[in-house]
PDB file of C-alpha atoms in Angstrom:
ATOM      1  CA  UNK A 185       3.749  -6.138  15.969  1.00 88.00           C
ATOM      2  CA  UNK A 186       4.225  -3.691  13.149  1.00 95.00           C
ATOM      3  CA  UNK A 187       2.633  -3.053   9.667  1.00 98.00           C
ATOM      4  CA  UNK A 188       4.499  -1.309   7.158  1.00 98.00           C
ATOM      5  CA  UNK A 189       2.884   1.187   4.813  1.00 98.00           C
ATOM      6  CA  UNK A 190       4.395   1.688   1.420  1.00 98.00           C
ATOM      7  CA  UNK A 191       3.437   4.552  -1.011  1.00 98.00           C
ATOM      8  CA  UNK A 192       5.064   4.661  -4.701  1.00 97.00           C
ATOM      9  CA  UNK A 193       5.614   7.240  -7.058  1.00 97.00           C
ATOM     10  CA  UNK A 194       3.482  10.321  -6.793  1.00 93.00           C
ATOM     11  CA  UNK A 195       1.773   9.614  -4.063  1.00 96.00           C
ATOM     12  CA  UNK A 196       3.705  11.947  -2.209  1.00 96.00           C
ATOM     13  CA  UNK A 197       1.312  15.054  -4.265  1.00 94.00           C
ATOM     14  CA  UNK A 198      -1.721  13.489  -2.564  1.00 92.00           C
ATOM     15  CA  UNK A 199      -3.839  16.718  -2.050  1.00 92.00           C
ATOM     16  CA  UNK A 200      -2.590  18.505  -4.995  1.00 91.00           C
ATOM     17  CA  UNK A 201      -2.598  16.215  -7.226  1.00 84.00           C
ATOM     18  CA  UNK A 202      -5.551  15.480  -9.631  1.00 78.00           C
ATOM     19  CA  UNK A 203      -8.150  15.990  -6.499  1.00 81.00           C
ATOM     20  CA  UNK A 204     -10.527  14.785  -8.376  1.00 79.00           C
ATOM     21  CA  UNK A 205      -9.547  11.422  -8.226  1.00 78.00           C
ATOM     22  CA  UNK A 206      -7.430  11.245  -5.592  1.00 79.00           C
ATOM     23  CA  UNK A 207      -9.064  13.779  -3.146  1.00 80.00           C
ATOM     24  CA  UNK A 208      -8.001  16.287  -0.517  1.00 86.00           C
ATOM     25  CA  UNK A 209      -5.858  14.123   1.970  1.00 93.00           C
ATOM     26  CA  UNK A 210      -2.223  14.684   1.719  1.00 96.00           C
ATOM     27  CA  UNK A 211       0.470  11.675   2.123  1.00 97.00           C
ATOM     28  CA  UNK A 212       0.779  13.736   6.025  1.00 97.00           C
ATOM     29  CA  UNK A 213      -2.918  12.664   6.622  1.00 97.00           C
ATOM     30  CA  UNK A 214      -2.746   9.317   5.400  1.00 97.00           C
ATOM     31  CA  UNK A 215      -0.030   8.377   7.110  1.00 98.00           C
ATOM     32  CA  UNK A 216      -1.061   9.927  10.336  1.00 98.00           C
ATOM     33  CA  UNK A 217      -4.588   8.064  10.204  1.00 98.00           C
ATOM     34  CA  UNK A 218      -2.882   5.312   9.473  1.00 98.00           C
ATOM     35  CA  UNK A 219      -0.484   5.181  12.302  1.00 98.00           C
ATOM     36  CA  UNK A 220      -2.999   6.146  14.701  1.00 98.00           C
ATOM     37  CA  UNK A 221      -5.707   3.665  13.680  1.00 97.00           C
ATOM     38  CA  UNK A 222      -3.138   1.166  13.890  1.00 97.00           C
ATOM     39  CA  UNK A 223      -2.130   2.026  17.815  1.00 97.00           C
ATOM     40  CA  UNK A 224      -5.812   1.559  18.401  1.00 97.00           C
ATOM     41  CA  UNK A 225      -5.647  -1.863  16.876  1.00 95.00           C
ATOM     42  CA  UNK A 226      -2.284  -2.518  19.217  1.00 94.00           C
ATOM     43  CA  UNK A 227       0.180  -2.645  16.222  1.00 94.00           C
ATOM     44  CA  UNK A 228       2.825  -0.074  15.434  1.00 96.00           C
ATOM     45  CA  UNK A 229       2.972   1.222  11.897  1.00 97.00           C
ATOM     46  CA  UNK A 230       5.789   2.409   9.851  1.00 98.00           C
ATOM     47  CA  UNK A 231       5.619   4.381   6.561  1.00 98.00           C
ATOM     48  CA  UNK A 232       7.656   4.447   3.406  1.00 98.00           C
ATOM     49  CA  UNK A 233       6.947   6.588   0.289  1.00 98.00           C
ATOM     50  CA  UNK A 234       9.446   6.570  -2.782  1.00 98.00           C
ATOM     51  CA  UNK A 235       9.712   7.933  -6.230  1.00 98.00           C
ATOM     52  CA  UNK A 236      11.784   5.544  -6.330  1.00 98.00           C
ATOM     53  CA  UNK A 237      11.639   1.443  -7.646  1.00 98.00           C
ATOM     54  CA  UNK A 238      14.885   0.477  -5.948  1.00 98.00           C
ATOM     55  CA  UNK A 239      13.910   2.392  -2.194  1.00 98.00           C
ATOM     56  CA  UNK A 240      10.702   0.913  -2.288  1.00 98.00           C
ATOM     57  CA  UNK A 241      12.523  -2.612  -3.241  1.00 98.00           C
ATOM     58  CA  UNK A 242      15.222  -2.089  -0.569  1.00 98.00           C
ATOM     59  CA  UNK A 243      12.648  -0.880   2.548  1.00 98.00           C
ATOM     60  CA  UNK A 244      10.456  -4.386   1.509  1.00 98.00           C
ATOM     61  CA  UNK A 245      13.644  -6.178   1.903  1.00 98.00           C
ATOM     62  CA  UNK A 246      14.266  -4.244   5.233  1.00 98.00           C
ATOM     63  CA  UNK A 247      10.891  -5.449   6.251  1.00 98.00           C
ATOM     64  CA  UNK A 248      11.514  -9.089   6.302  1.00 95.00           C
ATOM     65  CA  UNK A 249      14.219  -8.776   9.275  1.00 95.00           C
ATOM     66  CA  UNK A 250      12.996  -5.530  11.007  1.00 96.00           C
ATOM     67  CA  UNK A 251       9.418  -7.300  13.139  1.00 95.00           C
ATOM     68  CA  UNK A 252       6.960  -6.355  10.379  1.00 97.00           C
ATOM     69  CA  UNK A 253       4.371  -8.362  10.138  1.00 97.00           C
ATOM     70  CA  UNK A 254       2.369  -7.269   7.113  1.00 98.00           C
ATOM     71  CA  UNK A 255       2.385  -4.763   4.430  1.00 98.00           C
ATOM     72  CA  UNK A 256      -0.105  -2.363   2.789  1.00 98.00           C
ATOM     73  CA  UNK A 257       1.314  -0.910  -0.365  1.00 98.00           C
ATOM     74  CA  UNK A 258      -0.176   1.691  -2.815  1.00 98.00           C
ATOM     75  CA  UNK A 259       2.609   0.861  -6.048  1.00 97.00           C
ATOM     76  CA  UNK A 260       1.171   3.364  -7.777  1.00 93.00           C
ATOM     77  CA  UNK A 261       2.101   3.432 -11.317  1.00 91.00           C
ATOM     78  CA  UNK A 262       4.648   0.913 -10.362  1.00 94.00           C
ATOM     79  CA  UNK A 263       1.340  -1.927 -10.008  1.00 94.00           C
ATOM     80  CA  UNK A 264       1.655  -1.943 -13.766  1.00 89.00           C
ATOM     81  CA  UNK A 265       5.047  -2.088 -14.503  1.00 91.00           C
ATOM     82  CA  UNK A 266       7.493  -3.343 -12.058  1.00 95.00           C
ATOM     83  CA  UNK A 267       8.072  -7.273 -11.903  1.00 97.00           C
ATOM     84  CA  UNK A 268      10.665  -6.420  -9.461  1.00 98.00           C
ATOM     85  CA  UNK A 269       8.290  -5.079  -7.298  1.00 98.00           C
ATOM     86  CA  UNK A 270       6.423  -7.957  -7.144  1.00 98.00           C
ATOM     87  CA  UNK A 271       9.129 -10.249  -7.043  1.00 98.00           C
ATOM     88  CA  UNK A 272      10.250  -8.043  -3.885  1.00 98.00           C
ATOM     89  CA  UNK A 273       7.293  -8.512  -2.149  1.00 98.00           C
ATOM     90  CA  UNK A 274       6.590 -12.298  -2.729  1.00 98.00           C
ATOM     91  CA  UNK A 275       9.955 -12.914  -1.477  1.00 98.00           C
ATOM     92  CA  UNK A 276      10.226 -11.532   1.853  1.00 98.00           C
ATOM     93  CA  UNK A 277       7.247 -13.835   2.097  1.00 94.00           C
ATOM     94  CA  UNK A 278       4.907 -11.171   4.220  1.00 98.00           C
ATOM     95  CA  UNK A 279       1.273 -11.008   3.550  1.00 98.00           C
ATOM     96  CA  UNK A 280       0.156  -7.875   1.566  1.00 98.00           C
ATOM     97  CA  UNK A 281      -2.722  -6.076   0.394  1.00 98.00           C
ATOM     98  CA  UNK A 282      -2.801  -3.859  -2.310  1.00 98.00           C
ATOM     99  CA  UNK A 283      -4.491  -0.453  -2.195  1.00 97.00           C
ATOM    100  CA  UNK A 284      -5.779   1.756  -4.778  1.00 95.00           C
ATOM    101  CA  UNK A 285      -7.329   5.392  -4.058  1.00 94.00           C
ATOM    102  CA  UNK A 286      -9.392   5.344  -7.064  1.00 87.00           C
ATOM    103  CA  UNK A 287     -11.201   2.961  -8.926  1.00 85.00           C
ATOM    104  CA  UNK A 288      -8.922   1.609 -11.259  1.00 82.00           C
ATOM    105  CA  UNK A 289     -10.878  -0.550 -13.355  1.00 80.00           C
ATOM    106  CA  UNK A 290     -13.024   2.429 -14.559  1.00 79.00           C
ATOM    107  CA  UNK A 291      -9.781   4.388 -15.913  1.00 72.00           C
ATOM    108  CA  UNK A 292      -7.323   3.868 -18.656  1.00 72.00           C
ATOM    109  CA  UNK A 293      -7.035   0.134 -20.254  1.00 82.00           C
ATOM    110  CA  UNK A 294      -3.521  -0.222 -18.591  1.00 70.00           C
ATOM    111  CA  UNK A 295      -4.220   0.114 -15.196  1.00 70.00           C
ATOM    112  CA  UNK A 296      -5.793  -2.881 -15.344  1.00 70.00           C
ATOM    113  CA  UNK A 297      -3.358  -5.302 -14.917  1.00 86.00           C
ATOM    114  CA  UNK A 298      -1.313  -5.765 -11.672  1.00 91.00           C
ATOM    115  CA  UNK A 299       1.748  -6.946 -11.233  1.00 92.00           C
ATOM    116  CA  UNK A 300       1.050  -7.272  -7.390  1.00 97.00           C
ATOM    117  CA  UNK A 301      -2.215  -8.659  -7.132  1.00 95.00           C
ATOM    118  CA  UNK A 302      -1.480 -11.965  -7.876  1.00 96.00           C
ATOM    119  CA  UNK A 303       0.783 -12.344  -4.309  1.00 97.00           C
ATOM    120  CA  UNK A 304      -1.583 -10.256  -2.669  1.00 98.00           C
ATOM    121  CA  UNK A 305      -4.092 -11.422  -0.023  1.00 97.00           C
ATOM    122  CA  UNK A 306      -6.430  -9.052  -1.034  1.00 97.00           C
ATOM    123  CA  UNK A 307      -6.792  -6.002  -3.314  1.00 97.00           C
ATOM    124  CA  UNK A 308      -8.635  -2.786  -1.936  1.00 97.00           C
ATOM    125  CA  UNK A 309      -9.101  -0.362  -5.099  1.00 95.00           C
ATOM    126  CA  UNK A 310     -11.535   2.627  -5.313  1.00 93.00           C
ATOM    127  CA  UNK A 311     -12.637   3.708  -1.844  1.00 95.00           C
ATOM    128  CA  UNK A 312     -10.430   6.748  -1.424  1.00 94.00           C
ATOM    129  CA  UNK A 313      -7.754   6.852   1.397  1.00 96.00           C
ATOM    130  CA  UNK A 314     -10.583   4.528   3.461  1.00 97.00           C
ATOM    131  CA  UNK A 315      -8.910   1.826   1.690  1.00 97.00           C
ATOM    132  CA  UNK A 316      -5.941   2.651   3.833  1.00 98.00           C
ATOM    133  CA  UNK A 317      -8.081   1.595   6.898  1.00 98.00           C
ATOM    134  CA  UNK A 318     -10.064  -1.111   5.504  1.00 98.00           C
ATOM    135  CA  UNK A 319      -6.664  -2.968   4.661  1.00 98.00           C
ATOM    136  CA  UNK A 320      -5.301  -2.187   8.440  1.00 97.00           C
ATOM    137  CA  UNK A 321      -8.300  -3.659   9.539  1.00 97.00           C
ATOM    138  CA  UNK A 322      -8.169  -6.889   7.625  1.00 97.00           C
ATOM    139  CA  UNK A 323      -4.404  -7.382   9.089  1.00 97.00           C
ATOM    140  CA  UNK A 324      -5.350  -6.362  12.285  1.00 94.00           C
ATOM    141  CA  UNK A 325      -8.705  -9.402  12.335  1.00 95.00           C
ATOM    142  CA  UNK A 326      -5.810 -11.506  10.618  1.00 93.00           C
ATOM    143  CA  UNK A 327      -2.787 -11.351  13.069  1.00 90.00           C
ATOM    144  CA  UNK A 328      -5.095 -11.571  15.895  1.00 84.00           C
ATOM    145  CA  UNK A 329      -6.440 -14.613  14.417  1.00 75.00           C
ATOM    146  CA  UNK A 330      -5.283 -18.255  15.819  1.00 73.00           C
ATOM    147  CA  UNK A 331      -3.073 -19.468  13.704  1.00 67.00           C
ATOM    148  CA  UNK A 332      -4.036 -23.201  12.569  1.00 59.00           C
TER     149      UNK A 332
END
């Protein structure tokens, strides 16, 4: 079984950009916690990052024929935007959680809507790149789950 992680715009200058909020980890460390925390949990991972609306809408598409099972996705500053995104993602018909490094609710007035968290199954925002884990960990208790 395979999880897909998706990171938006930007997120590619994690560790350089704005540390302050976003901290020291680079996309490189992220992604390689990510992967091996999920091979400890017996999934395979796979990770995406675009600048890029249409790539990220074209690798969710990808997902819905290629074994993933689930999807984490940071949007970035696509969350507030991008109906397309959303539309995307509720129609490959995956579950999803949404991840946020920082606390979103305690910045700027527009990042508080989402455009994703209304197809989400859950919404992970302010805990740093831990929120990374914390949403492999929910899919991992989740897929393992009986289904009924």
């Amino acid at each position: 079984m395979s999880i897909l992680l998706l990171n938006g715009p930007n997120l590619n200058l994690l560790g350089t950009r704005e540390p302050h909020i976003y901290g020291a980890d680079t996309l490189a460390d992220v992604e390689r916690r990510f992967v091996d925390e999920a091979h400890v949990l017996g999934f395979a991972a796979q990770c995406f990052q675009s600048n890029h609306e249409g790539a990220l809408i074209d690798r969710i598409h990808a997902a819905r024929l290629d074994g993933t099972r689930a999807i984490v996705i940071n949007p970035g500053g696509l969350t507030h935007t991008s109906v397309a995104l959303r539309d995307a993602l509720a129609g490959v018909a995956l579950p999803v959680v949404e991840v946020h490094i920082s606390n979103v609710h305690k910045r700027e007035e527009f990042r508080h809507h989402s455009f994703i968290s209304g197809i989400a199954d859950g919404v992970i925002a302010g805990l740093g790149v831990f929120g990374y884990s914390a949403a492999l960990r929910y899919f991992a208790a989740k897929l393992a789950a009986p289904q009924g």
